[in-house]
XYZ file of C-alpha atoms in Angstrom:
678
model
C 67.081 189.500 74.834
C 64.461 187.442 76.643
C 63.719 188.893 80.069
C 60.827 186.860 81.401
C 59.819 186.473 85.038
C 60.603 182.746 85.070
C 64.248 183.470 84.178
C 64.959 185.968 86.973
C 65.866 183.511 89.727
C 68.055 181.268 87.564
C 71.851 181.195 87.654
C 73.806 181.395 84.391
C 74.029 177.634 83.824
C 70.332 177.127 84.621
C 69.407 179.973 82.287
C 71.510 178.499 79.486
C 69.771 175.126 79.956
C 66.350 176.791 79.724
C 67.152 178.893 76.639
C 68.948 176.167 74.640
C 66.010 174.786 72.650
C 67.570 173.636 69.388
C 68.828 170.057 69.286
C 69.669 167.375 71.850
C 70.665 168.542 75.319
C 72.122 166.666 78.295
C 71.842 168.547 81.587
C 74.253 167.132 84.161
C 72.471 168.249 87.307
C 74.422 167.852 90.530
C 72.671 167.127 93.813
C 70.574 170.084 94.990
C 71.273 172.107 91.835
C 67.633 172.951 91.027
C 66.944 170.558 88.145
C 63.163 170.622 88.660
C 63.207 174.423 88.418
C 65.169 174.143 85.157
C 62.814 171.543 83.673
C 59.664 173.501 84.504
C 61.156 176.808 83.374
C 62.228 175.157 80.128
C 58.695 173.888 79.446
C 57.306 177.342 80.218
C 59.880 178.970 77.918
C 59.083 176.662 75.000
C 55.377 177.481 75.294
C 55.885 181.211 75.981
C 58.145 181.532 72.942
C 55.611 179.585 70.827
C 58.198 176.977 69.933
C 55.507 174.344 70.468
C 51.942 173.946 71.695
C 51.499 172.270 75.104
C 50.316 169.000 73.502
C 53.528 168.910 71.413
C 55.692 168.590 74.532
C 56.453 165.209 76.089
C 57.739 165.424 79.672
C 58.559 162.148 81.412
C 59.286 161.400 85.071
C 59.670 158.249 87.150
C 57.127 158.961 89.879
C 53.633 160.388 90.079
C 54.864 162.747 92.779
C 57.538 164.218 90.477
C 55.033 164.503 87.617
C 52.508 166.312 89.824
C 55.163 168.713 91.138
C 56.271 169.498 87.592
C 52.669 170.051 86.482
C 51.975 172.398 89.417
C 55.141 174.439 88.863
C 54.496 174.845 85.120
C 50.878 175.828 85.831
C 51.989 178.458 88.357
C 54.219 180.050 85.686
C 51.912 179.743 82.664
C 48.453 179.915 84.274
C 45.905 179.310 81.472
C 48.657 178.731 78.919
C 49.464 175.413 80.628
C 46.127 173.963 79.497
C 46.713 171.118 77.062
C 49.939 169.876 78.625
C 48.534 166.373 78.285
C 51.751 164.441 77.748
C 53.356 165.128 81.116
C 53.553 162.058 83.337
C 55.434 158.896 84.235
C 56.855 156.465 81.677
C 54.106 153.985 82.526
C 51.176 156.425 82.466
C 52.161 157.874 79.087
C 52.823 154.446 77.568
C 49.440 153.230 78.863
C 47.819 156.187 77.095
C 49.639 155.392 73.838
C 48.893 151.685 74.091
C 45.145 152.229 74.523
C 45.131 154.159 71.236
C 46.953 151.372 69.388
C 46.064 148.277 71.419
C 45.151 146.184 68.386
C 48.746 146.415 67.156
C 49.743 144.502 70.327
C 46.849 141.991 69.985
C 44.940 143.702 72.790
C 41.595 145.485 73.077
C 41.678 149.126 74.124
C 39.964 148.298 77.432
C 42.854 146.048 78.518
C 43.550 145.581 82.235
C 46.856 146.591 83.813
C 47.569 143.954 86.445
C 49.355 144.757 89.692
C 52.015 142.753 91.526
C 49.487 140.669 93.467
C 47.758 139.649 90.236
C 51.133 138.825 88.690
C 52.078 136.636 91.661
C 48.762 134.818 91.544
C 49.082 134.182 87.806
C 52.647 132.864 88.140
C 51.591 130.598 91.043
C 48.822 129.096 88.912
C 51.236 128.508 86.030
C 53.810 126.891 88.336
C 51.130 124.631 89.823
C 50.009 123.521 86.364
C 53.617 122.928 85.266
C 54.634 121.117 88.510
C 57.201 123.747 89.457
C 57.928 123.972 93.193
C 57.374 127.602 94.281
C 59.126 126.840 97.564
C 62.367 126.580 95.604
C 61.640 129.135 92.906
C 59.514 131.947 94.285
C 56.980 133.673 91.984
C 58.520 137.059 92.826
C 61.920 135.836 91.670
C 60.420 134.423 88.462
C 58.781 137.788 87.841
C 62.072 139.606 88.463
C 63.718 137.589 85.659
C 60.741 138.217 83.340
C 60.890 141.930 84.176
C 64.633 141.947 83.423
C 63.939 140.467 79.992
C 61.200 143.007 79.299
C 63.502 145.860 80.362
C 65.962 144.624 77.756
C 63.252 144.526 75.081
C 62.794 140.758 74.911
C 59.566 138.899 74.215
C 59.858 135.160 75.013
C 61.080 134.308 71.484
C 63.821 136.976 71.728
C 65.378 135.684 74.952
C 68.926 134.352 74.936
C 69.533 132.322 78.089
C 72.273 133.552 80.419
C 74.242 130.370 81.172
C 75.490 131.888 84.441
C 71.909 131.996 85.734
C 70.806 128.401 86.360
C 67.185 129.450 86.793
C 66.632 131.190 83.437
C 66.189 127.880 81.583
C 63.287 127.039 83.925
C 61.779 130.533 83.787
C 61.686 130.918 79.974
C 58.832 128.383 79.386
C 56.941 130.068 82.248
C 57.461 133.449 80.529
C 55.926 132.068 77.304
C 52.862 130.737 79.114
C 52.603 133.937 81.197
C 52.548 136.202 78.121
C 49.948 134.034 76.404
C 47.790 134.126 79.551
C 48.024 137.918 79.628
C 46.805 138.087 76.028
C 43.949 135.679 76.852
C 42.951 137.940 79.761
C 43.291 141.109 77.640
C 45.805 142.309 80.174
C 49.364 143.509 80.507
C 51.797 144.172 83.336
C 53.844 147.339 83.879
C 56.774 145.964 81.877
C 54.480 145.361 78.901
C 53.350 148.986 78.772
C 56.725 150.196 77.487
C 57.733 147.003 75.663
C 54.497 146.870 73.647
C 54.844 150.548 72.691
C 58.410 150.032 71.458
C 57.426 146.956 69.433
C 54.444 148.829 67.959
C 56.727 151.669 66.860
C 59.297 149.252 65.411
C 56.729 147.159 63.543
C 54.546 150.089 62.456
C 56.734 152.981 61.223
C 53.622 154.970 60.302
C 52.450 155.000 63.954
C 55.948 155.890 65.141
C 56.004 158.764 62.624
C 52.756 160.249 63.986
C 54.230 160.691 67.472
C 57.748 161.482 66.341
C 56.299 164.336 64.256
C 53.973 165.504 67.051
C 56.477 165.684 69.904
C 58.587 168.699 68.983
C 60.216 168.688 72.434
C 60.955 165.814 74.779
C 62.114 166.311 78.381
C 63.232 163.460 80.657
C 63.821 163.651 84.398
C 66.276 161.365 86.277
C 67.701 160.081 82.999
C 70.462 158.166 84.821
C 67.769 155.757 86.081
C 66.451 154.732 82.663
C 66.784 151.154 81.438
C 67.362 149.891 77.898
C 63.711 149.764 76.790
C 62.902 153.224 78.209
C 65.876 154.738 76.402
C 64.886 152.997 73.162
C 61.318 154.314 73.454
C 62.606 157.867 73.942
C 64.968 157.598 70.974
C 62.166 156.366 68.703
C 60.025 159.351 69.688
C 62.899 161.836 69.256
C 63.768 160.527 65.786
C 62.224 163.425 63.818
C 63.007 166.639 65.721
C 65.834 165.425 67.986
C 64.888 168.097 70.527
C 65.378 165.769 73.441
C 66.516 167.176 76.782
C 67.651 164.633 79.377
C 68.281 165.760 82.942
C 70.007 163.732 85.599
C 73.136 162.997 87.559
C 75.327 160.052 86.613
C 76.876 160.284 90.094
C 73.477 159.333 91.536
C 72.930 156.241 89.402
C 72.317 153.610 92.125
C 69.607 151.353 90.687
C 71.397 148.899 88.387
C 69.832 146.080 90.446
C 66.448 147.058 89.074
C 67.582 147.485 85.475
C 68.925 151.066 85.277
C 71.779 151.419 82.785
C 74.186 154.266 83.446
C 75.555 153.956 79.906
C 72.360 155.610 78.597
C 73.595 158.745 80.355
C 77.307 158.341 79.628
C 76.772 157.628 75.922
C 74.131 160.283 75.236
C 76.550 162.277 73.100
C 77.365 159.140 71.090
C 73.693 158.568 70.241
C 73.190 162.280 69.537
C 76.458 163.451 67.935
C 75.636 167.173 68.093
C 74.453 167.058 71.715
C 74.988 170.059 73.946
C 76.125 169.261 77.524
C 75.398 171.753 80.299
C 76.516 171.186 83.880
C 74.532 172.503 86.845
C 77.203 172.719 89.533
C 75.741 175.355 91.844
C 74.322 173.501 94.847
C 71.542 175.126 96.895
C 71.287 172.447 99.569
C 74.561 171.735 101.323
C 77.457 173.580 102.913
C 80.787 173.680 101.070
C 82.530 171.201 103.392
C 79.842 168.602 102.706
C 80.111 169.194 98.962
C 83.917 169.007 98.999
C 83.860 165.658 100.792
C 81.247 164.261 98.388
C 83.045 165.597 95.295
C 86.438 164.293 96.398
C 84.973 160.851 96.966
C 83.115 160.557 93.663
C 86.127 161.707 91.661
C 87.575 158.236 92.274
C 85.014 156.822 89.815
C 86.189 156.351 86.248
C 82.808 156.085 84.496
C 81.309 159.545 84.887
C 80.698 162.706 82.898
C 82.325 164.782 85.619
C 81.409 167.950 87.499
C 82.434 169.868 90.612
C 79.750 171.020 93.015
C 80.062 174.437 94.639
C 77.863 176.639 96.749
C 77.576 180.296 97.681
C 76.766 179.204 101.229
C 79.328 179.283 104.030
C 81.816 176.452 104.493
C 79.773 175.232 107.437
C 80.804 172.549 109.923
C 83.508 170.090 108.967
C 82.245 166.610 108.125
C 82.717 164.503 111.242
C 84.492 161.162 110.999
C 84.011 158.967 114.062
C 85.556 155.651 114.990
C 83.900 153.384 117.556
C 84.984 150.233 119.297
C 81.903 148.316 118.186
C 78.419 148.625 116.685
C 76.758 149.042 120.076
C 79.000 151.971 120.950
C 78.247 153.473 117.544
C 74.509 153.401 118.313
C 75.138 154.874 121.780
C 77.395 157.600 120.398
C 74.956 158.634 117.683
C 71.940 158.604 119.986
C 73.822 160.686 122.581
C 74.862 163.190 119.934
C 71.208 163.578 118.901
C 69.811 163.649 122.421
C 72.335 165.957 124.066
C 73.411 168.272 121.260
C 71.511 168.178 118.002
C 67.918 168.076 119.184
C 68.433 171.492 120.833
C 69.366 172.954 117.467
C 67.456 170.879 114.892
C 64.027 169.317 114.582
C 64.146 165.515 114.965
C 62.258 165.335 111.667
C 65.317 166.886 110.055
C 67.766 164.313 111.414
C 68.290 161.082 109.504
C 70.428 157.955 109.867
C 71.242 156.301 106.535
C 72.381 152.659 106.560
C 73.660 150.460 103.740
C 71.638 147.380 104.744
C 68.275 147.306 106.486
C 69.409 144.909 109.252
C 71.657 147.714 110.572
C 68.648 149.570 111.974
C 68.295 147.070 114.836
C 71.008 148.439 117.127
C 69.748 151.985 116.643
C 66.146 150.961 117.293
C 67.166 149.150 120.485
C 69.064 152.188 121.722
C 66.308 154.670 120.810
C 63.695 152.542 122.570
C 65.908 152.340 125.650
C 66.366 156.107 125.976
C 62.915 157.041 124.660
C 64.085 158.797 121.494
C 61.185 158.713 118.984
C 62.008 157.347 115.537
C 60.424 156.155 112.299
C 61.591 153.789 109.564
C 61.189 155.388 106.132
C 60.751 153.020 103.191
C 60.819 149.963 105.450
C 59.435 148.181 108.513
C 60.670 148.383 112.092
C 62.963 145.524 113.035
C 60.681 143.603 115.384
C 57.740 144.077 113.030
C 59.435 142.392 110.052
C 57.694 139.154 109.058
C 60.688 136.842 109.504
C 61.454 138.339 112.940
C 57.832 137.917 114.057
C 57.979 134.306 112.837
C 61.118 133.603 114.897
C 59.681 135.281 117.982
C 56.416 133.342 117.577
C 58.335 130.046 117.571
C 60.063 131.087 120.788
C 56.782 132.243 122.351
C 54.978 128.946 121.719
C 57.904 127.039 123.210
C 57.878 129.299 126.251
C 54.127 129.372 126.730
C 51.753 126.635 125.471
C 48.637 128.824 125.582
C 49.976 131.499 123.232
C 47.307 131.125 120.539
C 48.522 134.095 118.497
C 51.997 132.593 118.175
C 50.547 129.138 117.400
C 48.321 130.581 114.680
C 51.241 132.321 113.020
C 53.702 129.439 112.784
C 51.705 126.182 112.835
C 51.778 126.130 109.011
C 54.917 128.225 108.484
C 56.669 126.677 106.659
C 53.870 124.772 104.909
C 52.831 121.551 106.666
C 49.668 120.768 104.668
C 47.568 122.416 107.390
C 45.051 124.401 105.361
C 42.598 127.164 106.319
C 39.753 124.653 106.702
C 41.710 122.632 109.281
C 42.686 125.792 111.178
C 39.064 126.934 111.265
C 38.057 123.591 112.756
C 40.817 123.858 115.396
C 39.629 127.371 116.292
C 36.028 126.189 116.548
C 37.007 123.250 118.810
C 39.111 125.581 120.972
C 36.264 128.049 121.441
C 33.744 125.331 122.230
C 35.946 123.598 124.812
C 37.607 126.722 126.227
C 41.116 125.360 125.666
C 44.189 126.593 123.767
C 44.736 125.978 120.069
C 47.641 123.666 120.873
C 45.557 121.580 123.268
C 42.687 121.560 120.750
C 45.033 120.216 118.083
C 46.161 117.392 120.372
C 42.586 116.469 121.329
C 41.404 116.510 117.725
C 44.288 114.269 116.623
C 43.496 111.833 119.445
C 39.849 111.711 118.347
C 40.649 111.462 114.612
C 39.013 114.795 113.846
C 41.841 115.953 111.563
C 42.162 114.866 107.917
C 45.063 112.397 107.323
C 47.374 114.740 105.367
C 46.928 117.621 107.803
C 47.216 115.195 110.729
C 50.733 114.159 109.655
C 51.930 117.769 109.426
C 50.230 118.854 112.646
C 51.511 115.869 114.638
C 55.039 116.474 113.426
C 54.825 120.133 114.475
C 53.443 119.332 117.931
C 56.142 116.717 118.529
C 58.804 119.266 117.630
C 57.340 121.800 120.057
C 57.508 119.204 122.863
C 61.115 118.444 121.921
C 62.065 122.160 121.929
C 60.466 122.647 125.349
C 62.548 119.763 126.592
C 65.663 121.417 125.110
C 64.804 124.613 126.989
C 63.500 123.343 130.321
C 65.273 120.007 130.843
C 68.509 120.386 128.901
C 68.688 124.079 129.862
C 69.699 124.998 126.327
C 70.838 128.554 125.723
C 68.014 130.589 124.103
C 70.211 131.635 121.149
C 71.137 128.030 120.414
C 67.480 127.084 120.874
C 66.360 129.432 118.101
C 69.050 128.074 115.772
C 67.791 124.528 116.493
C 64.169 125.596 115.960
C 64.950 127.249 112.640
C 66.752 124.126 111.425
C 64.351 121.465 112.708
C 61.199 123.343 111.720
C 62.402 123.646 108.144
C 62.254 127.464 108.338
C 65.964 127.921 107.541
C 65.735 125.493 104.643
C 62.669 127.297 103.311
C 64.548 130.614 103.189
C 67.736 129.090 101.783
C 65.970 127.111 99.061
C 63.459 129.716 98.105
C 64.987 131.910 95.436
C 63.505 135.284 96.229
C 64.724 138.857 95.895
C 64.039 139.608 99.545
C 65.485 136.440 101.026
C 68.973 137.802 101.494
C 67.562 140.620 103.629
C 65.431 138.131 105.602
C 68.446 135.960 106.380
C 70.499 139.012 107.382
C 67.708 140.131 109.698
C 67.559 136.713 111.375
C 71.334 136.764 111.879
C 70.948 140.185 113.461
C 68.174 138.798 115.717
C 70.526 136.062 116.941
C 73.088 138.745 117.792
C 70.431 140.732 119.655
C 69.391 137.707 121.712
C 72.944 137.337 123.023
C 72.453 140.539 124.984
C 69.830 138.850 127.203
C 70.416 136.319 129.967
C 67.487 134.090 129.152
C 64.491 133.580 126.898
C 62.060 135.207 129.314
C 63.934 138.521 129.440
C 64.320 138.545 125.655
C 60.602 137.947 124.994
C 59.717 140.620 127.512
C 62.050 143.028 125.727
C 60.438 142.295 122.348
C 56.955 142.842 123.766
C 57.958 146.203 125.204
C 59.880 147.182 122.052
C 56.850 146.614 119.829
C 54.483 148.620 121.998
C 56.473 151.503 123.466
C 56.702 153.578 120.312
C 52.966 153.372 119.602
C 52.489 156.307 121.973
C 55.071 158.473 120.251
C 53.664 161.467 118.471
C 55.210 164.516 116.890
C 58.817 164.752 115.785
C 60.852 161.601 115.118
C 64.373 160.717 113.959
C 64.396 159.113 110.512
C 65.989 155.716 109.894
C 66.321 154.430 106.328
C 68.615 152.845 103.757
C 70.696 155.046 101.473
C 68.649 153.826 98.504
C 65.451 155.036 100.181
C 67.020 158.440 100.851
C 67.531 159.379 97.201
C 65.661 162.575 96.402
C 65.350 163.551 100.088
C 67.262 166.092 102.159
C 67.802 166.657 105.893
C 69.659 169.158 108.037
C 71.701 166.388 109.667
C 72.765 163.064 108.185
C 74.448 160.190 110.054
C 76.218 157.597 107.903
C 77.184 154.649 110.140
C 78.778 151.300 109.290
C 81.401 152.444 106.761
C 83.297 149.159 106.891
C 84.637 146.822 104.213
C 82.155 144.127 103.290
C 79.279 146.200 104.569
C 80.017 149.375 102.651
C 81.088 148.885 99.954
C 78.924 145.794 100.112
C 80.801 142.579 99.420
C 78.057 141.114 97.249
C 78.020 144.122 94.950
C 81.768 143.843 94.301
C 81.679 140.042 93.903
C 78.858 140.161 91.358
C 79.773 143.280 89.366
C 83.474 143.901 90.042
C 84.621 147.462 89.274
C 81.130 148.488 88.118
C 79.744 147.325 91.455
C 82.389 149.250 93.388
C 81.637 152.427 91.445
C 77.915 152.075 92.108
C 78.642 151.642 95.829
C 80.727 154.835 95.691
C 77.817 156.627 93.971
C 75.620 155.418 96.806
C 78.055 156.977 99.298
C 77.886 160.209 97.289
C 74.075 160.153 97.429
C 74.213 159.583 101.192
C 76.569 162.503 101.885
C 74.713 164.930 99.615
C 71.424 164.406 101.491
C 72.914 166.581 104.268
C 72.236 170.298 104.285
C 74.199 171.424 107.351
C 75.938 168.517 109.041
C 77.194 165.084 107.934
C 78.648 162.506 110.335
C 80.366 159.371 109.001
C 81.345 156.530 111.326
C 82.787 153.045 111.405
C 83.403 150.389 114.049
C 86.480 148.323 114.675
C 84.367 145.317 115.673
C 80.829 144.117 115.013
C 78.766 141.524 116.819
C 77.524 139.192 114.102
C 75.649 135.903 114.593
C 76.851 135.617 118.160
C 80.513 136.314 117.437
C 82.750 139.346 117.434
C 84.033 140.110 113.936
C 86.989 142.410 113.279
C 86.019 145.197 110.913
C 88.128 147.078 108.401
C 87.463 150.751 107.806
C 85.833 151.253 104.402
C 88.173 152.120 101.543
C 85.877 155.111 100.958
C 87.147 156.676 104.200
C 90.644 156.851 102.721
C 89.190 158.799 99.771
C 87.798 161.624 101.907
C 89.749 164.935 101.933
C 91.519 165.467 105.277
C 91.062 169.249 105.266
C 87.261 168.938 105.297
C 87.120 166.368 108.105
C 86.988 166.502 111.859
C 88.207 163.205 113.270
C 86.902 162.440 116.711
C 84.461 160.202 118.501
C 81.052 160.736 119.968
C 81.921 158.314 122.738
C 82.004 160.026 126.120
C 83.386 158.389 129.252
C 80.888 160.210 131.432
C 78.000 158.559 129.643
C 79.317 155.039 129.264
C 80.668 152.173 131.260
C 83.442 151.779 128.718
C 86.809 153.538 128.753
C 86.997 156.862 126.993
C 88.116 156.496 123.395
C 89.657 159.141 121.182
C 89.869 158.676 117.430
C 93.633 158.915 117.261
C 94.312 157.474 120.696
C 97.090 154.914 120.914
C 95.789 152.021 122.974
C 97.974 150.482 125.600
C 97.453 147.001 124.177
C 99.417 144.500 122.152
C 99.538 145.043 118.398
C 98.217 141.571 117.624
C 95.011 142.235 119.556
C 94.080 145.247 117.486
C 91.477 144.807 114.771
C 92.567 144.864 111.109
C 90.392 147.955 110.686
C 92.271 149.839 113.398
C 95.686 148.838 112.083
C 94.741 149.755 108.545
C 93.459 153.146 109.597
C 96.507 153.925 111.726
C 98.717 153.347 108.690
C 96.637 155.806 106.713
C 96.733 158.635 109.222
C 100.449 158.402 110.045
């Protein structure tokens, strides 16, 4: 019987996972079940029991942070025995190491360069310019996303089969061919190449594959549910000889299909490895039982899963709160009041987090927090009024409002492109400084005196004429400031630029602008709105110390907090309409997994909420409570509202209150929910 120190703090399932060292093993590790402890203890056990030398173990993670943590934990157990654990790292770092040893097999020199995203963008831009492809309509980042998708599926240019549903792939394929040839000319590769080249080397050179397949007696993989096709293929090629491959992960936390992750790698592990052992880690060390019960009940509605039931030795804890609000503004007020008046006395603000489905949702919370002086941070993103597209919109409004706003002028005079290059702008700046006048006035004077080159003159004149027209709309026609921004976005070409430009981030940019238009409705005029923005972007700069966390659910994966707020659980928003439209049932199940991830971030308290109405693009939209709410177990819920009459101008609202209003005026969300709870 093995009775080592590293086994003492393991539960029975964890211990079994550590000691099972013969053959393929899938560890289904529920949220907060101690998978890192199992992985590190397993590595230590293999070395302690002399099953393999450190350099015969391959341990793969997705992030440098995870790799470093694993290295440190193994070292703390093994001390000097950990020396030589040279194949522990990320997929990309290990593949880079392999590729340098066998670069010639991929037509590279061993000193090849690994190019970053900026280099990739620059290279694609140059190719598009040479091939007369308009990057305003087909953004380099979008082109690269298609190329990356092909590489994740194991396709060199000659292997690609065009997806007829994607109208852009036909245009991108010739670019891909040129791009790969350019990389070879430069003796370079991108991150996608690191794994793809290694796989192709192994497939085309069985002798090289055999060297590593023989060497790696044990293979361990973290977050296996996030692997894509090419990563899984690489692992299988390396595990071919000994088949001692141990994959750890949670299929219920597979939320990255949009970046190539394939959940079927996890679900079909026992089909690839027929004699695979499956061990479930179901003991959760993070959350209270009520939180786990709600999460488990929800995820059980998914069909495509291995299946497990989380449990904990901790107390039941507080019931999960389910709150209904009249609208999104009240939701932000309710949540901020709950934090300010109750939770901050009991918990550190650093341990309170609000998880949203879409990044534009942070705006209402930011507005409220700024108003009451509640410090906050955006994790994995940028604060609303600091986002590029929002700053662009505000700059357009500022230059219309005030003709001497040089900072605003500088930002938007060539945004979108108007053939006004850096050289022209430098000349305008020089003229402005010399004559002590604004950039706008300098531009006018230089045009009058023919000091601007013809092409730039056309673009600059057009812009200046538009600014004059917009000022007339505002000051003479007395146009509403919300309508004014809509006109500006259309007439400037900014809206068209975003709509035409196929880019991964454009959907978020458009959503943020729509949210800005909603925000502007709350102000009587342009002056008060611009003043608000100025204050909003400066007030939090003095905040130090503890802050509430705001982030998307995707950004929250791998994190944990004492208190989690989950607002906006409404149909169309969560589950997100686009996800269901594009992927059908698979999309719905991934959205449900995202909900599961969100709930299981909470250690002590989880609060879910939805609104019956949302203010969207200047109009009130009826909301329907998310279908996920109907899948939550009643016995683990406390249905109420955080809305308090004493702290609001609105009427008091109870979750199950029957309004004294006509049925036809109630939102679909309210009606639907009433049917459920009766």
